[in-house]
XYZ file of C-alpha atoms in Angstrom:
270
model
C -14.814 138.681 49.447
C -15.940 135.080 48.018
C -12.220 133.973 47.584
C -11.204 135.240 51.122
C -14.351 133.130 52.904
C -13.409 130.383 50.830
C -9.943 130.637 52.478
C -11.926 129.420 56.325
C -14.927 127.050 54.586
C -17.477 129.212 53.847
C -19.616 128.905 51.134
C -20.462 131.547 48.855
C -24.150 132.384 49.611
C -22.500 133.571 53.156
C -20.439 136.558 51.087
C -23.182 137.150 48.702
C -25.308 138.028 51.929
C -22.362 140.083 53.441
C -21.602 142.362 50.020
C -25.726 142.774 49.756
C -25.670 144.461 53.576
C -22.814 146.555 52.522
C -23.918 147.938 49.563
C -27.527 148.237 50.539
C -28.951 151.135 52.904
C -27.286 149.652 55.970
C -23.708 150.600 54.923
C -22.979 152.481 51.454
C -26.324 153.399 51.421
C -26.400 155.893 54.284
C -23.185 157.759 51.601
C -25.785 160.256 49.784
C -23.993 159.935 46.540
C -23.972 156.226 46.621
C -27.564 155.845 47.153
C -28.483 159.168 44.765
C -25.737 158.024 41.577
C -24.610 154.487 42.302
C -27.802 152.114 43.625
C -30.973 154.915 43.853
C -34.061 153.958 45.119
C -36.009 154.180 41.298
C -33.604 150.977 40.643
C -34.138 148.320 43.202
C -37.311 147.437 41.614
C -35.051 145.941 39.014
C -32.779 144.356 41.798
C -35.722 142.931 42.984
C -36.761 141.814 39.541
C -33.698 140.355 38.919
C -32.747 138.678 41.982
C -36.258 136.668 41.432
C -35.364 135.598 38.389
C -31.849 134.207 39.546
C -33.478 132.736 42.407
C -36.407 131.097 40.705
C -33.531 129.199 38.075
C -31.619 128.723 40.968
C -34.561 126.249 43.095
C -35.254 124.934 39.988
C -32.066 123.803 39.491
C -31.969 122.274 43.037
C -35.016 120.559 42.425
C -33.828 118.930 39.516
C -30.595 117.477 42.079
C -33.113 115.826 43.888
C -34.887 112.787 43.477
C -38.286 112.352 44.246
C -37.831 108.769 45.632
C -35.342 109.742 48.063
C -37.777 112.737 49.131
C -40.513 110.053 49.462
C -38.790 107.792 51.379
C -37.748 110.589 53.662
C -41.162 111.865 54.072
C -42.215 110.297 57.030
C -39.351 110.938 59.095
C -38.758 114.722 57.938
C -42.236 115.530 59.098
C -41.874 115.430 62.717
C -38.216 116.641 62.752
C -39.642 119.658 60.495
C -42.596 120.337 62.932
C -40.619 119.622 66.319
C -38.086 122.417 64.944
C -40.770 125.133 64.026
C -42.667 124.627 67.098
C -40.355 126.394 69.531
C -39.570 129.480 67.685
C -43.048 129.671 66.699
C -44.774 129.489 70.244
C -41.779 132.186 71.115
C -42.379 134.130 68.387
C -45.983 134.272 69.301
C -45.342 134.933 72.983
C -43.279 137.560 71.927
C -45.917 139.111 69.715
C -48.385 139.159 72.161
C -45.969 140.963 74.605
C -45.138 143.679 71.891
C -48.900 144.050 71.214
C -49.597 144.775 74.954
C -46.346 147.309 75.162
C -47.940 148.735 72.093
C -51.123 149.667 73.666
C -49.624 150.996 76.518
C -47.634 153.541 74.837
C -50.910 154.825 72.699
C -50.232 153.102 69.361
C -52.779 151.094 67.472
C -51.592 148.130 66.271
C -53.133 145.914 63.722
C -55.341 143.260 64.305
C -54.139 140.759 67.865
C -54.071 137.886 65.969
C -52.770 138.687 62.868
C -49.881 140.881 64.705
C -48.916 137.727 66.576
C -48.733 135.847 63.572
C -46.552 137.932 61.749
C -44.082 137.656 64.538
C -44.632 134.168 65.027
C -44.096 133.463 61.326
C -41.097 135.800 61.216
C -38.877 133.534 64.016
C -39.714 130.800 62.314
C -38.625 131.219 58.637
C -35.667 128.249 57.130
C -34.130 130.690 54.622
C -34.835 127.825 52.190
C -32.390 129.172 49.501
C -29.634 129.849 51.633
C -29.722 126.244 52.985
C -29.624 124.858 49.522
C -27.409 127.210 48.236
C -24.937 125.979 51.098
C -25.776 122.458 50.949
C -25.131 122.639 47.226
C -21.749 123.941 47.459
C -20.923 121.710 49.934
C -21.750 118.875 48.140
C -24.614 117.574 50.216
C -27.625 118.134 48.764
C -28.077 114.824 47.118
C -26.590 112.972 49.633
C -28.812 111.437 53.059
C -28.784 114.272 55.155
C -28.679 116.716 52.793
C -32.560 115.581 51.223
C -33.618 115.157 55.012
C -32.417 118.841 55.670
C -33.979 120.107 52.180
C -37.594 117.950 53.173
C -37.519 119.478 57.022
C -36.976 122.975 55.537
C -39.118 122.990 53.006
C -42.019 121.742 54.813
C -41.191 124.415 57.494
C -40.939 127.332 55.185
C -44.642 126.330 53.466
C -45.802 126.384 56.766
C -44.553 129.637 57.455
C -45.271 131.576 54.499
C -48.973 129.782 55.092
C -49.036 131.134 58.296
C -47.824 134.537 56.865
C -50.815 134.483 54.383
C -53.278 134.052 57.284
C -51.992 136.361 59.346
C -52.412 139.062 56.063
C -55.723 137.571 55.846
C -56.459 138.469 59.372
C -55.073 142.156 58.816
C -57.541 143.030 56.625
C -60.509 141.007 58.313
C -61.451 137.993 55.970
C -60.202 134.764 58.006
C -61.879 132.421 56.081
C -59.188 133.413 53.143
C -56.517 131.886 55.709
C -58.306 128.327 55.406
C -58.969 128.743 51.491
C -54.999 129.501 51.217
C -54.334 126.210 53.327
C -56.393 124.445 51.300
C -55.454 125.814 48.109
C -51.488 125.288 48.678
C -51.839 121.566 49.496
C -54.392 120.816 46.894
C -51.049 122.835 44.856
C -48.652 119.781 45.433
C -50.825 116.937 45.280
C -52.136 118.203 41.760
C -48.222 118.982 40.703
C -47.212 115.778 41.697
C -49.772 113.325 40.386
C -51.454 114.917 36.992
C -48.855 117.336 36.019
C -46.124 115.322 36.894
C -48.020 111.836 34.701
C -48.048 114.630 32.531
C -44.306 115.672 32.277
C -43.610 112.092 32.485
C -45.335 111.253 29.474
C -44.190 113.888 27.288
C -40.617 112.930 27.971
C -41.079 109.502 27.232
C -42.908 110.850 23.555
C -40.465 113.668 22.672
C -37.178 113.354 24.085
C -36.515 109.772 25.546
C -37.796 107.864 22.300
C -34.673 109.637 20.236
C -32.711 110.310 23.101
C -31.932 114.222 22.651
C -33.399 116.886 24.019
C -36.511 118.475 22.495
C -37.311 122.276 22.105
C -40.771 122.097 22.331
C -40.676 119.687 25.780
C -38.011 122.548 27.015
C -40.045 125.201 26.148
C -43.709 123.654 27.811
C -40.723 122.891 31.172
C -39.904 126.604 30.890
C -43.641 127.810 30.808
C -44.717 124.758 33.780
C -41.589 126.786 35.770
C -42.592 130.067 34.915
C -46.834 129.198 35.491
C -46.505 127.355 38.953
C -43.998 130.445 40.235
C -46.457 132.740 39.282
C -49.118 130.761 41.038
C -47.555 130.368 44.224
C -46.861 134.359 44.093
C -50.439 134.918 43.689
C -51.237 132.417 46.506
C -48.956 134.447 49.020
C -46.527 131.676 48.983
C -43.111 132.621 47.608
C -42.972 131.836 44.033
C -39.146 129.975 44.552
C -41.347 127.374 45.847
C -43.142 126.492 42.564
C -39.770 126.300 40.834
C -38.626 124.069 43.244
C -41.354 121.629 42.914
C -41.170 121.778 39.017
C -37.436 121.002 39.736
C -38.367 118.017 41.634
C -41.014 116.281 39.324
C -38.339 116.610 36.274
C -37.646 113.606 34.937
C -33.536 113.089 35.905
C -32.294 110.570 33.958
C -31.536 110.955 30.143
C -30.595 114.224 28.454
C -32.794 116.757 29.897
C -30.763 117.085 33.439
C -27.450 117.146 31.193
C -29.085 119.463 28.924
C -30.454 121.991 31.615
C -28.031 121.727 34.914
C -25.008 123.308 33.930
C -25.803 126.088 31.976
C -28.424 127.289 34.869
C -25.824 126.421 37.303
C -23.426 128.969 35.414
C -26.065 131.786 35.437
């Protein structure tokens, strides 16, 4: 399928999405033999786990391709663009959620908290599908260009806003409104912490263990992967998807020297 779509200049991620829909419950999942013996319900958790690991490694690899200075240089222009692109779908989703909430009340169905319901609907309309966009930019060789960096910046801001909104909606649904505010503050503090203290530690460890001998050091490599897993795990606990933690670690890693050459090809193959 990927080969067929490549003939019409479509990125491989499109074929992966179509294949997932076909083997899932929408198409082949309706066949009893398929859903019982080929992909039974008990196997879904394992597929989710493997898929999340692959997604984390992929987003870490995308971060390795991007230069932190380029992201910083385009931050002032990407922030207003990303905000403007999220306002319209978010407002549309909120209005739609407000309308659906009243309809459900009229039909005798009691939905959850009104604010939580509206925030859930608005968030679902404003996500960017960040990993899909990154895959498209990577397969078209645009991710390292100026337009690619700007697009990644905007998509990252959009998705962080969307996930924070979703976390706030979950807090409202549980009756803990103050938790939503804490999630936003912790997320901001986490990003600042990663790009200041953690980045400083990574650069100094890189200079001491790798740059001095100009060859990859196993201790440094293990440390990077532990940082990758820890950052992903923290984001997942916070309510932001784990791939953001992996992407941030990839961005703050040194781009010169043996690190990128040692990590990028094998991760790209995986």
